[in-house]
Each structure stands twice: as C-alpha cells, then as structure tokens.
Coordinates of C-alpha atoms in Angstrom, one line a residue:
Chain A
M11 CA 0.0 0.0 0.0
H12 CA 3.0 2.3 -0.5
V13 CA 1.6 5.6 -1.8
P14 CA 3.8 7.0 -4.6
D15 CA 4.5 10.8 -5.2
G16 CA 1.7 12.5 -7.0
F17 CA -1.4 10.6 -5.9
L18 CA -2.2 13.2 -3.2
D19 CA -1.8 17.0 -3.5
A20 CA 0.7 19.1 -1.5
P21 CA -1.5 20.4 1.3
T22 CA -2.7 16.8 2.1
S23 CA 0.9 15.5 2.0
V24 CA 2.0 18.3 4.3
G25 CA -1.0 17.5 6.6
T26 CA -0.1 13.8 6.8
A27 CA 3.6 14.7 7.4
V28 CA 2.6 16.8 10.4
V29 CA 0.5 13.8 11.7
A30 CA 3.4 11.5 11.1
V31 CA 5.9 13.7 12.9
A32 CA 3.6 14.1 15.9
A33 CA 2.9 10.4 16.0
V34 CA 6.6 9.5 15.9
G35 CA 7.3 12.1 18.6
V36 CA 4.6 10.5 20.9
A37 CA 5.9 7.0 20.0
L38 CA 9.5 7.9 20.9
R39 CA 8.2 8.7 24.4
G40 CA 5.9 5.7 24.7
A41 CA 8.4 3.2 23.4
R42 CA 10.7 4.0 26.4
R43 CA 8.1 2.2 28.6
E44 CA 7.8 -0.8 26.3
L45 CA 11.5 -1.4 25.7
D46 CA 14.0 -3.0 28.1
D47 CA 17.2 -5.0 27.8
R48 CA 15.2 -8.2 26.9
T49 CA 12.7 -6.7 24.4
A50 CA 14.9 -4.2 22.5
P51 CA 16.6 -6.9 20.4
L52 CA 13.2 -8.4 19.5
A53 CA 12.0 -5.0 18.4
G54 CA 15.0 -4.7 16.1
L55 CA 14.2 -8.1 14.7
V56 CA 10.6 -7.2 14.1
A57 CA 11.6 -4.2 12.0
L58 CA 13.9 -6.1 9.7
F59 CA 11.5 -9.1 9.5
V60 CA 8.7 -6.7 8.4
F61 CA 11.1 -5.2 5.7
A62 CA 11.9 -8.7 4.5
T63 CA 8.3 -9.9 4.5
Q64 CA 7.1 -6.8 2.6
M65 CA 9.3 -8.0 -0.4
I66 CA 7.2 -11.1 -0.7
N67 CA 4.1 -10.0 -2.6
F68 CA 1.5 -12.8 -2.7
P69 CA -1.0 -13.0 -5.5
I70 CA -4.6 -12.4 -4.4
A71 CA -6.7 -12.3 -7.6
A72 CA -6.1 -12.1 -11.3
G73 CA -3.7 -9.3 -11.9
T74 CA -3.1 -8.0 -8.4
S75 CA -1.1 -8.9 -5.3
G76 CA -0.6 -7.9 -1.7
H77 CA 2.1 -8.0 1.0
L78 CA 2.2 -7.8 4.7
L79 CA 1.8 -4.3 6.3
G80 CA 3.0 -5.7 9.7
G81 CA 1.4 -3.1 12.0
A82 CA -0.6 -5.6 14.0
L83 CA 2.3 -8.1 14.1
A84 CA 4.7 -5.5 15.4
A85 CA 2.3 -4.1 17.9
V86 CA 1.4 -7.5 19.5
L87 CA 5.1 -8.6 19.7
V88 CA 6.8 -5.4 20.9
G89 CA 4.0 -2.9 21.8
P90 CA 2.2 -0.3 19.7
F91 CA 4.5 2.7 20.3
T92 CA 7.6 0.6 19.4
A93 CA 5.7 -0.8 16.4
T94 CA 5.0 2.7 15.1
L95 CA 8.8 3.4 15.2
A96 CA 9.6 0.0 13.7
I97 CA 7.3 0.5 10.7
T98 CA 8.5 4.1 10.3
V99 CA 12.2 2.9 10.0
V100 CA 11.1 0.3 7.4
L101 CA 9.2 3.0 5.4
I102 CA 12.0 5.5 5.5
V103 CA 14.6 2.9 4.2
Q104 CA 12.1 1.8 1.5
A105 CA 11.5 5.3 0.3
I106 CA 15.1 6.5 0.3
L107 CA 17.0 3.3 -0.6
M108 CA 14.5 1.3 -2.6
A109 CA 12.4 4.1 -4.2
D110 CA 9.3 2.3 -2.8
G111 CA 6.7 4.8 -1.6
G112 CA 7.1 8.5 -2.5
I113 CA 9.4 10.9 -0.6
T114 CA 6.6 13.5 -0.5
A115 CA 4.2 10.6 0.4
L116 CA 6.4 9.4 3.4
G117 CA 4.2 11.2 5.9
T118 CA 1.1 9.6 4.2
N119 CA 2.7 6.2 4.3
I120 CA 3.8 6.5 8.0
T121 CA 0.3 7.7 8.9
L122 CA -1.5 4.9 7.0
M123 CA 0.8 2.0 7.9
G124 CA 2.7 3.1 11.0
V125 CA -0.2 4.8 12.8
V126 CA -3.6 3.5 11.4
G127 CA -2.3 0.0 10.7
V128 CA -0.5 -0.3 14.0
W129 CA -3.1 1.2 16.3
V130 CA -6.2 -0.3 14.7
G131 CA -4.4 -3.7 14.8
W132 CA -3.5 -3.2 18.4
G133 CA -7.0 -1.9 19.4
V134 CA -8.8 -4.9 17.8
F135 CA -6.2 -7.2 19.3
T136 CA -6.9 -5.9 22.9
L137 CA -10.6 -6.1 22.4
V138 CA -10.5 -9.7 21.2
R139 CA -8.0 -10.7 23.9
A140 CA -10.4 -9.4 26.5
V141 CA -13.2 -11.7 25.4
L142 CA -11.1 -14.8 24.6
P143 CA -10.1 -17.3 27.4
K144 CA -7.2 -16.0 29.5
R145 CA -4.5 -18.2 28.0
T146 CA -1.3 -17.1 26.2
A147 CA -2.2 -19.1 23.2
M148 CA -5.2 -16.8 22.6
V149 CA -2.7 -14.1 21.7
V150 CA -2.4 -15.8 18.3
P151 CA -6.1 -15.6 17.1
A152 CA -6.4 -12.1 18.7
A153 CA -3.4 -10.9 16.7
A154 CA -4.8 -12.5 13.5
L155 CA -8.1 -10.6 13.9
G156 CA -6.2 -7.4 14.6
A157 CA -4.2 -7.9 11.4
L158 CA -7.3 -8.8 9.4
V159 CA -9.1 -5.6 10.3
S160 CA -6.0 -3.3 10.2
V161 CA -5.4 -3.7 6.4
P162 CA -8.9 -2.6 5.0
T163 CA -9.0 0.1 7.6
A164 CA -5.7 1.6 6.3
A165 CA -7.1 1.2 2.8
L166 CA -10.2 3.2 3.9
G167 CA -7.8 5.8 5.4
F168 CA -6.2 6.2 2.0
S169 CA -9.6 6.6 0.4
V170 CA -10.4 9.4 2.9
L171 CA -7.1 11.2 2.1
F172 CA -7.8 10.7 -1.6
A173 CA -11.2 12.4 -1.2
L174 CA -9.6 15.3 0.6
G175 CA -6.7 15.8 -1.7
G176 CA -6.5 13.3 -4.6
N177 CA -4.9 14.6 -7.8
A178 CA -7.6 13.0 -9.9
D179 CA -11.3 13.4 -9.8
V180 CA -12.6 10.0 -8.7
P181 CA -15.6 9.8 -6.3
F182 CA -14.9 8.7 -2.7
S183 CA -17.3 5.8 -2.9
T184 CA -15.6 4.4 -6.0
V185 CA -12.1 4.5 -4.5
A186 CA -13.3 3.3 -1.1
T187 CA -15.3 0.4 -2.4
A188 CA -12.4 -0.8 -4.6
M189 CA -9.7 -0.2 -2.0
V190 CA -11.5 -1.9 0.9
G191 CA -12.7 -4.8 -1.3
V192 CA -9.1 -5.6 -2.5
H193 CA -7.6 -5.1 1.0
V194 CA -10.1 -7.3 2.8
V195 CA -8.5 -10.2 0.7
I196 CA -5.0 -8.9 1.4
G197 CA -6.0 -8.7 5.1
I198 CA -6.6 -12.5 5.1
G199 CA -2.9 -13.0 4.0
E200 CA -1.9 -10.4 6.7
A201 CA -3.8 -12.4 9.3
L202 CA -2.2 -15.7 8.3
I203 CA 1.4 -14.3 8.3
T204 CA 0.8 -12.5 11.6
A205 CA -0.6 -15.7 13.2
L206 CA 2.5 -17.7 12.1
A207 CA 5.0 -15.1 13.3
V208 CA 3.2 -14.4 16.6
A209 CA 2.7 -18.1 17.2
S210 CA 6.4 -18.9 16.7
I211 CA 7.4 -16.3 19.4
V212 CA 4.5 -17.3 21.7
L213 CA 5.6 -20.9 21.6
T214 CA 9.3 -20.2 22.2
R215 CA 9.4 -17.1 24.4
P216 CA 6.0 -16.0 25.6
D217 CA 7.7 -13.8 28.2
L218 CA 9.0 -11.5 25.4
V219 CA 5.5 -11.0 23.7
H220 CA 4.2 -7.5 24.7
G221 CA 0.6 -8.5 24.0
A222 CA 0.8 -11.6 26.2
K223 CA 2.0 -9.8 29.4
P224 CA -1.4 -9.4 31.1
L225 CA -2.1 -13.1 30.4
L226 CA 1.3 -14.2 31.8
A227 CA 0.8 -12.2 35.0
Q228 CA -2.6 -13.8 35.5
R229 CA -1.1 -17.3 34.9
E230 CA 1.6 -16.7 37.6
L231 CA -1.1 -15.6 40.0
T232 CA -3.1 -18.8 39.2
I233 CA -0.1 -21.0 39.9
R234 CA 0.8 -19.3 43.1
T235 CA -2.8 -19.5 44.4
A236 CA -2.8 -23.2 43.5
V237 CA 0.5 -23.8 45.3
S238 CA -0.5 -22.0 48.4
A239 CA -3.9 -23.6 48.6
Chain B
M173 CA -0.5 -23.9 29.1
T174 CA -1.5 -23.7 32.8
S175 CA 1.2 -26.1 34.0
P176 CA 4.5 -24.6 35.2
R177 CA 7.1 -24.9 32.5
S178 CA 10.2 -24.1 34.5
S179 CA 11.6 -27.5 33.6
H180 CA 11.7 -26.5 29.9
R181 CA 15.0 -25.3 28.6
R182 CA 14.2 -21.8 27.4
L183 CA 15.4 -20.5 24.0
S184 CA 17.8 -17.7 24.6
T185 CA 17.0 -14.2 23.3
R186 CA 20.2 -14.3 21.3
T187 CA 19.4 -17.5 19.6
L188 CA 15.9 -16.3 18.8
V189 CA 17.2 -13.1 17.2
V190 CA 19.9 -14.9 15.3
V191 CA 17.4 -17.4 13.9
G192 CA 15.0 -14.5 13.1
V193 CA 17.6 -12.5 11.3
L194 CA 18.6 -15.6 9.2
V195 CA 15.0 -16.3 8.3
S196 CA 14.6 -12.6 7.2
L197 CA 17.8 -12.6 5.1
F198 CA 16.5 -15.8 3.4
L199 CA 13.1 -14.2 2.7
A200 CA 14.6 -10.9 1.4
G201 CA 17.6 -12.5 -0.4
V202 CA 16.2 -15.7 -1.9
V203 CA 12.4 -16.1 -1.6
S204 CA 11.7 -12.5 -2.8
Y205 CA 12.6 -13.6 -6.3
Y206 CA 9.5 -15.7 -6.4
A207 CA 7.2 -12.9 -5.2
S208 CA 4.2 -12.0 -7.3
S209 CA 5.1 -9.2 -9.8
H210 CA 1.5 -8.1 -10.2
P211 CA 0.7 -4.5 -8.9
D212 CA -0.3 -4.4 -5.3
G213 CA -3.8 -3.5 -4.1
L214 CA -3.3 0.2 -4.3
M215 CA -1.7 0.3 -7.7
F216 CA -4.2 -2.1 -9.0
V217 CA -7.1 0.1 -7.8
A218 CA -5.3 3.2 -9.2
G219 CA -5.2 1.5 -12.6
E220 CA -8.8 0.3 -12.5
K221 CA -10.3 3.6 -11.3
G222 CA -8.2 5.9 -13.4
F223 CA -5.8 7.7 -11.1
L224 CA -2.6 5.8 -11.9
A225 CA -1.5 8.6 -14.3
S226 CA -1.2 11.0 -11.4
E227 CA 1.9 9.1 -10.1
K228 CA 5.1 11.1 -10.4
G229 CA 8.6 9.9 -11.0
H230 CA 10.4 8.9 -7.8
A231 CA 12.9 11.4 -6.3
T232 CA 15.3 8.6 -5.3
S233 CA 15.0 6.5 -8.5
G234 CA 18.8 7.0 -8.9
S235 CA 19.4 5.0 -5.7
P236 CA 21.7 2.0 -6.4
F237 CA 18.9 -0.2 -5.0
A238 CA 15.8 1.5 -6.5
G239 CA 13.0 -0.8 -7.2
Y240 CA 14.6 -3.6 -5.1
A241 CA 17.2 -4.1 -7.9
T242 CA 21.0 -3.6 -7.6
H243 CA 22.3 -1.2 -10.1
G244 CA 24.8 -2.8 -12.5
I245 CA 23.8 -6.4 -11.7
G246 CA 22.2 -8.0 -14.7
N247 CA 21.1 -11.3 -13.1
A248 CA 17.6 -10.7 -11.7
R249 CA 18.0 -13.3 -9.0
L250 CA 21.3 -11.8 -7.8
S251 CA 20.2 -8.2 -8.3
G252 CA 17.1 -8.5 -6.2
G253 CA 18.7 -10.7 -3.6
I254 CA 21.5 -8.2 -3.0
A255 CA 19.1 -5.3 -2.7
G256 CA 17.0 -7.4 -0.2
V257 CA 20.0 -8.3 2.0
V258 CA 21.3 -4.7 2.0
G259 CA 17.8 -3.5 2.9
V260 CA 17.5 -6.0 5.8
A261 CA 21.0 -4.9 7.0
V262 CA 20.2 -1.2 6.9
V263 CA 16.8 -1.5 8.5
G264 CA 18.3 -3.8 11.2
A265 CA 21.2 -1.5 11.9
L266 CA 18.9 1.5 12.3
A267 CA 16.2 -0.3 14.3
F268 CA 18.6 -2.2 16.7
G269 CA 20.4 1.1 17.2
L270 CA 17.3 3.1 17.9
F271 CA 15.7 0.6 20.2
T272 CA 19.0 0.1 22.1
V273 CA 19.2 3.8 22.8
L274 CA 15.5 4.0 23.8
R275 CA 15.4 1.0 26.1
R276 CA 15.2 1.0 29.9
R277 CA 18.4 -0.3 31.4
G278 CA 18.0 -3.5 33.5
H279 CA 14.6 -4.9 34.5
D280 CA 13.5 -2.1 36.8
Q281 CA 9.8 -1.5 36.0
H282 CA 9.9 2.1 37.3
G283 CA 13.3 3.2 35.9
D284 CA 13.6 5.5 33.0

C-alpha cells in the first residue's frame, strides 16, 4: 500500500507529514516504557522481519497482489509505540534506498501503515484478547483478527485522504469500495502471516511478547494460588 | 498452558534473534525472487479507477537499489537478492540502534 508521489496534493501531503511527525514524537516517548534489555533486540528483529516480508508479494486475484503491512504483528510482539517506530524505520529505508513509496508521500505512508495499521491492529487485538479465554495461546487468534481488520482500515484511510486531496477526480465511494474490497482479501494474508509469526514467538518465548503480558501475569497468580492452597 | 514450564530449557533471546535474522535474510535475499510481480492492491485500484496517471517519478530513482534491484547487476535473482540483503541490514542497523538507545536499562519497571 506504499503511496507514490503524485497521488495526493501538496496540502494533504503536508498534513499527513505533520500527523506522522507528531505520532513519531509520541511513539519515541511511549516506546521507552515498552523497551527494556530483553525486548529491545526483539523490536529490532521485528523491524527487519517486516522489511523482508514486505518484499514477498503474494497473488490475491487475477492481476493483483498484496504484501504484509506488519502493523498488528509488530504491535502485538513489541508494543504499539515501538511498532509505530519500527514501521517508520522500514518505510524510510524503503522510500530512500528502494524508491518504494514516495518521498513526499512518506508522511502519508507513515500515517496509514505506521499509525492507522499499528493502532487499529492493536486496538482490535486488545478487544479480542479481552473476550477470549485468558491463555497465552489466545494471543495468536487475537493478533490475526487485529491484522485482518487493520489492512482494510488503512485502505479506507487512503480513500479518505484521496477524497480530501487526490490529484484525480474519482468519487470517494468508487475509491473506497475498490480499496476496501481488495484489501479485505490482502487482510486474510496479513492475518495468516501475523498468526504464524506471533505463534512462533509465543511458543518459544511467551515472556517476550508484549501482548501476552497481562495473560502471563494472570497465569503466575493462578499458579501461586494453586500452590498456596 | 496452565502447568508450570520451569523444567523447559528456554530458548535464549540471542538464539531467537539470530534465527529470526537468518529467516529474514533468506526471505529478502532468496524467496523475494518468487514474489508476485503483479501490482499491489493500491496500484491495481489506481489503474482500474483511473488515477494511476497522477503518479510522479520517484525522487530517489537514482538510488543503487531503486525498485529492489541492484544497479549494474544483470542477473535478476542476484540483483534482487543483494538489494534485499542490503535492505535488511540497513533496517536492522537503524532499528537495533534506535531501540537500544530508547530501552530502559535492566529490569526495573519504574526506571527510565
């Protein structure tokens, strides 16, 4: 979903750049609470894994493809503030080094994938986690649902921006219907990859998974109660 | 999952990160060659709905790795693979650096 230069006009691009700078500023403060000696290396790994996985476009229908956005994946594994920073690093390197995603569209791409993708993914994840049984394994389906919803929501976000400042006269409903339709299918791929990646960390090192922390705390309490009883 | 697992030998963070980096290098350096070359969802919709023409040339199209291809390498498999490995290395260096600077030292929950 890397927006190239030219799709959006200058005022809209400046607006999203302001949003992106503010969001990264907030994330730099928030990430300090999420990162410690144990989780900082995992956060670095998540960033480079998202970059690598974004190179693997998977076919979704005749003539089109999709790739992981990684917002929900990163948020569940290392926390949403750190995830916003990780996705931002990926997008900056892609725009400058790989010419993937426009330079003037960098603020737009950070807003859509690093803010909307991450925080919608995290929000849905926490809602689903709250209703599922309180077991660490439940982090996996909750993350998958967060991933599934985050992609079409980011696509809807682009459609709104295009209605505000698109450089072509296409009705909002036309763009939104097409964008959300295609990205619901891409969201299924996003959910599968997110489930695989999160499951592999939950199985090996659940203590490192940011989204599993409330469940692990609860589990320890259960064990202590059982022992003392 | 409710039974204590203290008897399990835990995978070290170092091993986990090394395995993860190797998997990522393999994805970016080798598997990426087999990725779909169809336009992604956004570019597909742009083509279908008539706003693809508003795309402008990329300001960094002169980068040696523009378009995930290494300038001057004719072999597509090698060209894309090198670009992928370089990208993973650059993202990894920036991200590990940033998160190491930002992290709390030690395990103190209240430290800053």
